[in-house]
mmCIF file of C-alpha atoms and ligand atoms in Angstrom:
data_model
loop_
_atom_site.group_PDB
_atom_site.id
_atom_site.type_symbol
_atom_site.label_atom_id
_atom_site.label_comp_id
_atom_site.label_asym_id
_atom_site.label_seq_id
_atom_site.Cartn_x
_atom_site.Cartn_y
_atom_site.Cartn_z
ATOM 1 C CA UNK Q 1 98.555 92.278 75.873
ATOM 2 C CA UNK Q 2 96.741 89.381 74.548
ATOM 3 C CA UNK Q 3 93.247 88.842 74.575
ATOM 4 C CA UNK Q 4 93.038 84.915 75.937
ATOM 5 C CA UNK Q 5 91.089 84.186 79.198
ATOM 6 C CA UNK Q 6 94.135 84.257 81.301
ATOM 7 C CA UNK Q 7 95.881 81.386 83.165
ATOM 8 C CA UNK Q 8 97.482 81.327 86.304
ATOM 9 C CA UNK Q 9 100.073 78.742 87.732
ATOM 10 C CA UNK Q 10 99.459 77.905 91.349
ATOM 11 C CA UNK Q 11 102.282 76.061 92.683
ATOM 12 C CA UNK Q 12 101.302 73.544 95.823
ATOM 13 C CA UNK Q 13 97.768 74.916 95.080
ATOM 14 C CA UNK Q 14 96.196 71.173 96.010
ATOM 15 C CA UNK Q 15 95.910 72.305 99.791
ATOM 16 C CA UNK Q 16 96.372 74.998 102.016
ATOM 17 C CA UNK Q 17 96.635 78.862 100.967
ATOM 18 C CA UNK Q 18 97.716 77.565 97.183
ATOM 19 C CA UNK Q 19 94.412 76.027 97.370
ATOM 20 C CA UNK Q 20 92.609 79.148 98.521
ATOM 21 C CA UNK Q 21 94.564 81.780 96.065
ATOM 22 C CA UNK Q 22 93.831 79.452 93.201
ATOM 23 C CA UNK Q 23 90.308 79.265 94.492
ATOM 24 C CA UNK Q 24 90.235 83.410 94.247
ATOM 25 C CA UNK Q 25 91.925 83.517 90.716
ATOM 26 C CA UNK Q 26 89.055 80.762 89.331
ATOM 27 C CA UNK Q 27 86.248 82.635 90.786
ATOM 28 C CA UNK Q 28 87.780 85.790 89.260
ATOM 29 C CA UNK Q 29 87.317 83.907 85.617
ATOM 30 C CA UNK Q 30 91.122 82.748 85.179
ATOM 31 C CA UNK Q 31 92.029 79.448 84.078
ATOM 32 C CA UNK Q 32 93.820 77.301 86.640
ATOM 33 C CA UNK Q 33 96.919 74.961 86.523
ATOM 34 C CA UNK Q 34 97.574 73.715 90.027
ATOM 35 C CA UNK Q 35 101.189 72.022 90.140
ATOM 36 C CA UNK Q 36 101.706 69.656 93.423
ATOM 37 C CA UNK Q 37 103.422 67.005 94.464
ATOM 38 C CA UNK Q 38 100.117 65.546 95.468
ATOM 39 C CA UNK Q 39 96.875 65.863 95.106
ATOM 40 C CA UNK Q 40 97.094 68.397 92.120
ATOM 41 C CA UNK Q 41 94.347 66.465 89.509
ATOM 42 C CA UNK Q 42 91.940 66.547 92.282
ATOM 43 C CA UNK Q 43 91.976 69.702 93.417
ATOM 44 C CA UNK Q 44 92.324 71.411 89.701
ATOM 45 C CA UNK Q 45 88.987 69.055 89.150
ATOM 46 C CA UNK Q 46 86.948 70.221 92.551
ATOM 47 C CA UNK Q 47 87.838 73.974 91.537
ATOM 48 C CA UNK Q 48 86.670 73.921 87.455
ATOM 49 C CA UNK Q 49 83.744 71.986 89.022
ATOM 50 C CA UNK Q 50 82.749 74.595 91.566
ATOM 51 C CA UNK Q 51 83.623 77.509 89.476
ATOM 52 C CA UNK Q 52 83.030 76.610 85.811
ATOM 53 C CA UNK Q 53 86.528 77.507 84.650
ATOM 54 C CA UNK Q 54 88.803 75.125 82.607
ATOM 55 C CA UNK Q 55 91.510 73.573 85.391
ATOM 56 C CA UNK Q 56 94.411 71.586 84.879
ATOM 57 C CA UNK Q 57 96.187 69.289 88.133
ATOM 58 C CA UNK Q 58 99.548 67.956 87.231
ATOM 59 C CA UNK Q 59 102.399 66.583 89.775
ATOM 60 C CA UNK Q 60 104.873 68.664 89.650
ATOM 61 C CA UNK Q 61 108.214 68.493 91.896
ATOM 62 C CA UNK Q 62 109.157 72.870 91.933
ATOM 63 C CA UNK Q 63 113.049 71.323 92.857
ATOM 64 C CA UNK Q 64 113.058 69.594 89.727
ATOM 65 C CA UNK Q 65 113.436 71.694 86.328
ATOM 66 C CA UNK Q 66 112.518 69.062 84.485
ATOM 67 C CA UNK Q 67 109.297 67.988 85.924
ATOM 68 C CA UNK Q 68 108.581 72.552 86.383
ATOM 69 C CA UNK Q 69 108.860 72.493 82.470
ATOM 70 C CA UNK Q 70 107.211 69.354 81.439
ATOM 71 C CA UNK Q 71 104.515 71.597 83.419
ATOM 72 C CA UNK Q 72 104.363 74.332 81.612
ATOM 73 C CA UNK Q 73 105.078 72.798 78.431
ATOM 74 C CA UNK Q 74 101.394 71.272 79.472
ATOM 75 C CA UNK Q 75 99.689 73.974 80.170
ATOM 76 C CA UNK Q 76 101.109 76.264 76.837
ATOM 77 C CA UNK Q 77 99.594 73.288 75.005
ATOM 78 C CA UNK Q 78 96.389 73.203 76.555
ATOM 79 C CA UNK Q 79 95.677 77.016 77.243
ATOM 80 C CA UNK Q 80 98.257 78.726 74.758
ATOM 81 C CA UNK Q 81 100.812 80.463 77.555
ATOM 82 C CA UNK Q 82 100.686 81.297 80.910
ATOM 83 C CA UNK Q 83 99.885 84.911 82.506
ATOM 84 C CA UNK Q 84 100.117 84.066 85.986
ATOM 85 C CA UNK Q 85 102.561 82.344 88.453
ATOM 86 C CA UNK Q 86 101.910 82.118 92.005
ATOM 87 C CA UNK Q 87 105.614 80.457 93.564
ATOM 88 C CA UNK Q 88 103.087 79.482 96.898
ATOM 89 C CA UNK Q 89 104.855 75.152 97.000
ATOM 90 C CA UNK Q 90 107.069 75.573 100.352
ATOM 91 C CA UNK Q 91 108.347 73.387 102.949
ATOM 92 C CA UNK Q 92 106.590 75.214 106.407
ATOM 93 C CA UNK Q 93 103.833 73.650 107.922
ATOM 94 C CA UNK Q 94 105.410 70.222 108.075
ATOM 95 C CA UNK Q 95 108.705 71.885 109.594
ATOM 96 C CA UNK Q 96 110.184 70.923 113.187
ATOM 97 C CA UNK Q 97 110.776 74.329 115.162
ATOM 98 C CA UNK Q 98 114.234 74.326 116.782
ATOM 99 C CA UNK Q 99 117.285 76.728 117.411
ATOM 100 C CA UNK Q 100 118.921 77.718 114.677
ATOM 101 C CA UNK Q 101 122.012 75.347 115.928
ATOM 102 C CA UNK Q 102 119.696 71.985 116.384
ATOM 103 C CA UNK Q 103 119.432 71.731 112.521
ATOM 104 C CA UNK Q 104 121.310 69.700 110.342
ATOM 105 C CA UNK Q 105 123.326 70.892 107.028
ATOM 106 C CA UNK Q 106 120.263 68.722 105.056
ATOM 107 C CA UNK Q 107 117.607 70.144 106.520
ATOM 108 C CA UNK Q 108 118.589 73.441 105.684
ATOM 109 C CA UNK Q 109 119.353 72.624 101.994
ATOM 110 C CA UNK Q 110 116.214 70.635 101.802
ATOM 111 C CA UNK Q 111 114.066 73.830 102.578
ATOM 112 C CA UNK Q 112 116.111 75.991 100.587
ATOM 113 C CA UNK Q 113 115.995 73.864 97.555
ATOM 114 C CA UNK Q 114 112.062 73.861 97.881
ATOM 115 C CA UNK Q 115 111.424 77.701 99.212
ATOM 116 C CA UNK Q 116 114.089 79.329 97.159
ATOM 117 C CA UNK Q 117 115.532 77.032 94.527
ATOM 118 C CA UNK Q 118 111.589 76.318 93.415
ATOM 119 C CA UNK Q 119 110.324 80.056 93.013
ATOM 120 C CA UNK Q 120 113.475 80.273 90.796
ATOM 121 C CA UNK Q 121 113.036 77.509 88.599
ATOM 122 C CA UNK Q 122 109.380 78.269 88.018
ATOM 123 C CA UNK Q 123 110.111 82.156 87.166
ATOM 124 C CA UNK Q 124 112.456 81.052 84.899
ATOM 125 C CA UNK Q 125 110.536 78.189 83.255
ATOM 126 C CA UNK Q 126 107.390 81.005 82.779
ATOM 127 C CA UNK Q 127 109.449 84.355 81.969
ATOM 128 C CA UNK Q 128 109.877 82.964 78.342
ATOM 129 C CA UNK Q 129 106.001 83.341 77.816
ATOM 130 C CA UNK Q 130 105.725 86.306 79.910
ATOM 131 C CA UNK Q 131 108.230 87.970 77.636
ATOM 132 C CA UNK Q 132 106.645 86.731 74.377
ATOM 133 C CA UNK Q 133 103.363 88.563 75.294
ATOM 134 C CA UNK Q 134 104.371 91.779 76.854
ATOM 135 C CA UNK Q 135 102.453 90.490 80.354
ATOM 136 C CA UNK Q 136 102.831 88.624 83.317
ATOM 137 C CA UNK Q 137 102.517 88.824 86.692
ATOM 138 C CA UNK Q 138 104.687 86.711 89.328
ATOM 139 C CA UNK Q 139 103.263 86.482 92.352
ATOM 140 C CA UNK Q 140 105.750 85.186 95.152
ATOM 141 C CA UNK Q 141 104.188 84.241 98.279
ATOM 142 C CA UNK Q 142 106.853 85.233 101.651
ATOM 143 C CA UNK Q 143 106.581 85.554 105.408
ATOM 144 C CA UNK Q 144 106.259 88.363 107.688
ATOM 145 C CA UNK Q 145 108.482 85.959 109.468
ATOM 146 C CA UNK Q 146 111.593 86.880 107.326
ATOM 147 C CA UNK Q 147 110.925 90.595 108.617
ATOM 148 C CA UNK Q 148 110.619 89.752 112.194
ATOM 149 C CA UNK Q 149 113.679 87.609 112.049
ATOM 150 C CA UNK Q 150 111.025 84.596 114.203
ATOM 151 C CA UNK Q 151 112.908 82.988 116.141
ATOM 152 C CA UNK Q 152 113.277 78.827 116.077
ATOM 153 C CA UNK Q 153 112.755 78.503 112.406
ATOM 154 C CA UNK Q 154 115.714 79.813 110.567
ATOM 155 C CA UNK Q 155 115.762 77.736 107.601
ATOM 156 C CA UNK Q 156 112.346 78.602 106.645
ATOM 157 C CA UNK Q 157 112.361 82.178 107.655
ATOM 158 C CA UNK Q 158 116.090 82.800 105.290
ATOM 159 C CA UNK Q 159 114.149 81.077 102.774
ATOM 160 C CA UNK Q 160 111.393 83.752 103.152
ATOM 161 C CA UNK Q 161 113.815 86.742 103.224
ATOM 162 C CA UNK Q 162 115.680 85.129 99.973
ATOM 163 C CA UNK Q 163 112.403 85.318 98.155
ATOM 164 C CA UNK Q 164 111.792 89.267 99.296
ATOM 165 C CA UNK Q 165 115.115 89.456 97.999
ATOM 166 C CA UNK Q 166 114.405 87.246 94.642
ATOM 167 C CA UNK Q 167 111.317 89.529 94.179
ATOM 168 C CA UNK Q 168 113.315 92.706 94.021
ATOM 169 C CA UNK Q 169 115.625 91.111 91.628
ATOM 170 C CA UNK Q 170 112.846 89.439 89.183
ATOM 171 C CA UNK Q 171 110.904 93.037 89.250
ATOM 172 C CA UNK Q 172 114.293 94.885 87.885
ATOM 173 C CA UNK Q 173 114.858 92.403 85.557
ATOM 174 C CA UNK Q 174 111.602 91.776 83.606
ATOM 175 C CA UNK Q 175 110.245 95.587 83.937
ATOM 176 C CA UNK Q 176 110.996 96.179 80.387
ATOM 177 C CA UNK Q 177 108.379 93.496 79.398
ATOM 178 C CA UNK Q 178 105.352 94.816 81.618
ATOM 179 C CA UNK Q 179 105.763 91.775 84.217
ATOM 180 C CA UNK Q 180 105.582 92.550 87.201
ATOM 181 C CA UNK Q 181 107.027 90.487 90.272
ATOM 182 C CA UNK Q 182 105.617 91.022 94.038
ATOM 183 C CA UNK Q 183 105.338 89.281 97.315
ATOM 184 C CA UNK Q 184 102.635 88.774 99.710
ATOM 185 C CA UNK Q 185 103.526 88.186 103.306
ATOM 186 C CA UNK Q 186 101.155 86.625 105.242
ATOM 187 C CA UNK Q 187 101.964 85.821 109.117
ATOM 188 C CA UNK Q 188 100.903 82.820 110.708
ATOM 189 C CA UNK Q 189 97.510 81.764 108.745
ATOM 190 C CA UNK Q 190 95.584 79.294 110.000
ATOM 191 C CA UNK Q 191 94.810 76.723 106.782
ATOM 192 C CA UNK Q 192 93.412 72.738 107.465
ATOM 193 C CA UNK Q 193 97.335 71.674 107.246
ATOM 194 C CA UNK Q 194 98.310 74.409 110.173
ATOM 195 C CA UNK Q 195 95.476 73.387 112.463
ATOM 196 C CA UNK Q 196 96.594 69.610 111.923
ATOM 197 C CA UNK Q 197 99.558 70.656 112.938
ATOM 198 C CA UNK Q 198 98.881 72.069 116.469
ATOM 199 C CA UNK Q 199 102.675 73.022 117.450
ATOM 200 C CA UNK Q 200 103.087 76.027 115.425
ATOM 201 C CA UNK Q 201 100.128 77.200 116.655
ATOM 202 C CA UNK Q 202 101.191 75.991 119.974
ATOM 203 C CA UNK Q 203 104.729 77.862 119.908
ATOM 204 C CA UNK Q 204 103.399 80.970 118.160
ATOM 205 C CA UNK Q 205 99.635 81.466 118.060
ATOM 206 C CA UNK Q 206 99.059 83.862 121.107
ATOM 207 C CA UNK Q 207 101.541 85.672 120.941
ATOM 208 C CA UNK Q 208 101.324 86.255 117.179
ATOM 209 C CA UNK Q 209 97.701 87.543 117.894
ATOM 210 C CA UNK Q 210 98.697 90.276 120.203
ATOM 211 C CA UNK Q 211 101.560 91.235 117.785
ATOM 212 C CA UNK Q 212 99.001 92.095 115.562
ATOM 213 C CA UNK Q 213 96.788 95.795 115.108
ATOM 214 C CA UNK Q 214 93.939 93.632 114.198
ATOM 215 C CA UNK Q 215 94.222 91.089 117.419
ATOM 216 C CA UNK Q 216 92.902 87.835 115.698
ATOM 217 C CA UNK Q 217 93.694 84.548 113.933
ATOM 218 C CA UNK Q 218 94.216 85.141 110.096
ATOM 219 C CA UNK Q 219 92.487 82.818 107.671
ATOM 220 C CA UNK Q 220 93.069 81.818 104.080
ATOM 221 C CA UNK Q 221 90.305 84.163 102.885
ATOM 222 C CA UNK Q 222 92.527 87.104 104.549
ATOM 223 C CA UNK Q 223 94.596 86.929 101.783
ATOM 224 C CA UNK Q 224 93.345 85.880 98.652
ATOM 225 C CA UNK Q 225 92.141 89.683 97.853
ATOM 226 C CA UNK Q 226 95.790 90.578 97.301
ATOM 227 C CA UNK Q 227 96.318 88.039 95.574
ATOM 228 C CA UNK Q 228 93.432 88.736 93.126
ATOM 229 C CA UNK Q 229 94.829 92.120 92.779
ATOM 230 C CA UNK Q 230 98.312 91.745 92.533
ATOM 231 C CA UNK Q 231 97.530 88.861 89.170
ATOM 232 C CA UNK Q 232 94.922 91.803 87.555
ATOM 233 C CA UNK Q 233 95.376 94.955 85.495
ATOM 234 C CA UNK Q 234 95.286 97.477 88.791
ATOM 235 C CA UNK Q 235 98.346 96.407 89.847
ATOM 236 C CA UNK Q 236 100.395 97.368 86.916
ATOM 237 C CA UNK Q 237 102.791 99.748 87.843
ATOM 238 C CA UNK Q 238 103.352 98.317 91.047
ATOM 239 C CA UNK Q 239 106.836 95.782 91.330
ATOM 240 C CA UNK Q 240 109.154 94.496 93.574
ATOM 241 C CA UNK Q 241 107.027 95.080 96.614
ATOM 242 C CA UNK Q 242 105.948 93.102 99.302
ATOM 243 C CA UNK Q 243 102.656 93.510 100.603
ATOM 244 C CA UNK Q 244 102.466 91.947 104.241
ATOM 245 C CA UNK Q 245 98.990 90.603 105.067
ATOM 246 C CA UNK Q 246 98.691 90.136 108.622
ATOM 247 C CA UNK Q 247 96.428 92.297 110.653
ATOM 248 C CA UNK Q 248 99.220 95.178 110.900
ATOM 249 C CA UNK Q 249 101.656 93.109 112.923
ATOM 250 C CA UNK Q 250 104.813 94.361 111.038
ATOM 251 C CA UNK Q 251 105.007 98.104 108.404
ATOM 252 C CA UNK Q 252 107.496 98.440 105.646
HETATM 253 N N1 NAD J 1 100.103 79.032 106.667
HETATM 254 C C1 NAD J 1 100.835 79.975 107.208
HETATM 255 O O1 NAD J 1 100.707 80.292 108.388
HETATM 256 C C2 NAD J 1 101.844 80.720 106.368
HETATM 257 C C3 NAD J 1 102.375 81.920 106.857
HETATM 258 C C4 NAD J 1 103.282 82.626 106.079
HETATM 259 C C5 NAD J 1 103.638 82.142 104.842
HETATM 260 N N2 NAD J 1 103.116 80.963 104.393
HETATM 261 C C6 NAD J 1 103.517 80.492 103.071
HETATM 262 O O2 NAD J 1 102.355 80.221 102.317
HETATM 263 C C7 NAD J 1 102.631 79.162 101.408
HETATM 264 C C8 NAD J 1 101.618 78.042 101.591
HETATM 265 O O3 NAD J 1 101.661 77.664 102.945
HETATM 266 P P1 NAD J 1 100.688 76.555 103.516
HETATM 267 O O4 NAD J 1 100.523 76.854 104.962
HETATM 268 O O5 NAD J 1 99.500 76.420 102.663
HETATM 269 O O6 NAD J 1 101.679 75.307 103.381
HETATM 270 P P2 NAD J 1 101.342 73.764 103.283
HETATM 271 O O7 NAD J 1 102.536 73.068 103.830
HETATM 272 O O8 NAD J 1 100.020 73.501 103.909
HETATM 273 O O9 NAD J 1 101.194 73.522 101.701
HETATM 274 C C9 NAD J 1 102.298 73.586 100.881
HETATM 275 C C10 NAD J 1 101.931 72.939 99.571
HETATM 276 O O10 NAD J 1 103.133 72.890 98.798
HETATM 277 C C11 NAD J 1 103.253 71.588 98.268
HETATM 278 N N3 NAD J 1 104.672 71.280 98.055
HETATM 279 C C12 NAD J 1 105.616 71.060 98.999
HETATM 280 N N4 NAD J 1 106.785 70.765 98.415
HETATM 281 C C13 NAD J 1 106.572 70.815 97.072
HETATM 282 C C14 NAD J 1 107.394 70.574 95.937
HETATM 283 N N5 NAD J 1 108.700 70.230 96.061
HETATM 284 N N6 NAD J 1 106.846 70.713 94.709
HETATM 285 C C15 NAD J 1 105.542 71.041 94.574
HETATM 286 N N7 NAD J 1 104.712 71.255 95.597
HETATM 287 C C16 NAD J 1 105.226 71.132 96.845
HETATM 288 C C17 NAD J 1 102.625 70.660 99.285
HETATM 289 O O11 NAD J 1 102.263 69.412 98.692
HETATM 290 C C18 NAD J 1 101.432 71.500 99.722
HETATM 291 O O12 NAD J 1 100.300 71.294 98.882
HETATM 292 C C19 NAD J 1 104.061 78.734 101.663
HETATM 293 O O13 NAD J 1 104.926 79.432 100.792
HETATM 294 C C20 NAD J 1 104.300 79.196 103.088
HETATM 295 O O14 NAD J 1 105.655 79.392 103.373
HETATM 296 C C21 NAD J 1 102.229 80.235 105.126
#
């Protein structure tokens, strides 16, 4: 294990719970890179000012391999590696809830290519520094929704169980080098981009809450915790898991 300050990789942290994890992970001393397709030099700027800790914004498309490397490339060069990935950039809160049948082939593909397609290209654009230093931690961010099969969102919610799936996979595969690959669930979380867009929380908010143990709305700071532990030391010889975060609505 090397003994840089270490850097994390927030992908769509500009806004929303990318914003909030990479929040967490700067207030718990780690250097940032935030990689969005908007917004990302302003928000890496607002979080090293509020928390003192070098940042880095760059657009980044997490469909496009090129654009994923040119990245990371970026941040090697600036910070010397990267510890820390956090595949959070998804297609969700701007999504049109419908039966499964009232979507087109294209709007399936276009939220695989971002929820699946991007958490792959990014693992595999970060393993080769991972592997270099013995370290790493993936962090990939799910759904509870892929467990409870939710109904009127099936691209997004296969997307979610392909990256349970894509979890397992990465934690089998890069055990040898100490990296560790886990999901965090979270259930319906209400961030500035959910509450601007009142129909999920139309459709689902009620009855979400009930479904819970813990009968209330989940927030952004519900979740950063795990995510602060899952990208540290005490989470070492834990892989492949998914922890869900939401009030004890679902148990695996
Ligand atoms: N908010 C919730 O209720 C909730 C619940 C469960 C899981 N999640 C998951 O949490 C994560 C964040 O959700 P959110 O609510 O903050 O979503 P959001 O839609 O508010 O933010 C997503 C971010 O990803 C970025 N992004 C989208 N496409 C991208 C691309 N191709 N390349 C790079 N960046 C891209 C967006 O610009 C945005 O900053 C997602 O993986 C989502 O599926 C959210």
């Amino acid at each position: 294990m090397n003994t840089r300050t270490r850097v994390a990789l927030i992908t769509g942290g500009a806004t929303g719970l990318g914003r909030a994890m990479a929040e967490r992970l700067a207030a718990d001393g780690l250097r940032i890179v935030i990689g969005d397709l908007r917004g990302a030099q302003e928000a890496a700027q607002a979080i090293q000012d509020q928390h003192g800790v070098d940042c880095l914004g760059l657009r980044m498309d997490v469909t496009d391999a090129v654009s994923i490397q040119e990245t990371v490339d970026a941040a090697a060069a600036r910070f010397g590696g990267i510890d820390v990935l956090v595949n959070n950039a998804a297609l969700f809160s701007t999504l049109v809830n419908r039966p499964f049948d009232q979507y087109d082939a294209e709007e399936w593909m276009q939220v695989m290519r971002v929820n699946t397609l991007g958490p792959f290209l990014c693992a595999k654009a970060v393993a080769p520094h991972m592997k270099r230093q013995r370290w790493g931690r993936i962090i990939n961010v799910a759904s509870t929704s892929a467990l409870k099969g939710l109904a009127n969102m099936a691209h997004y919610v296969t997307s979610k169980g392909a990256v349970i799936t894509f979890t397992r996979v990465l934690a089998r595969e890069l055990g040898a080098w100490e990296i560790t690959a886990n999901a965090i669930a979270p259930g319906l979380t209400l961030s500035d981009q959910i509450l601007q867009n009142d129909a999920h929380v139309q459709q689902f908010g009620e009855a979400i809450r009930k479904s819970r143990s813990i009968q209330r709305d989940a927030y952004p700071s519900d979740l950063v915790g795990t995510v602060s532990f899952l990208a540290g030391n005490d989470s070492a010889f834990m892989t492949g898991q998914t922890l869900c975060v939401e009030g004890g609505a679902v148990f695996v």
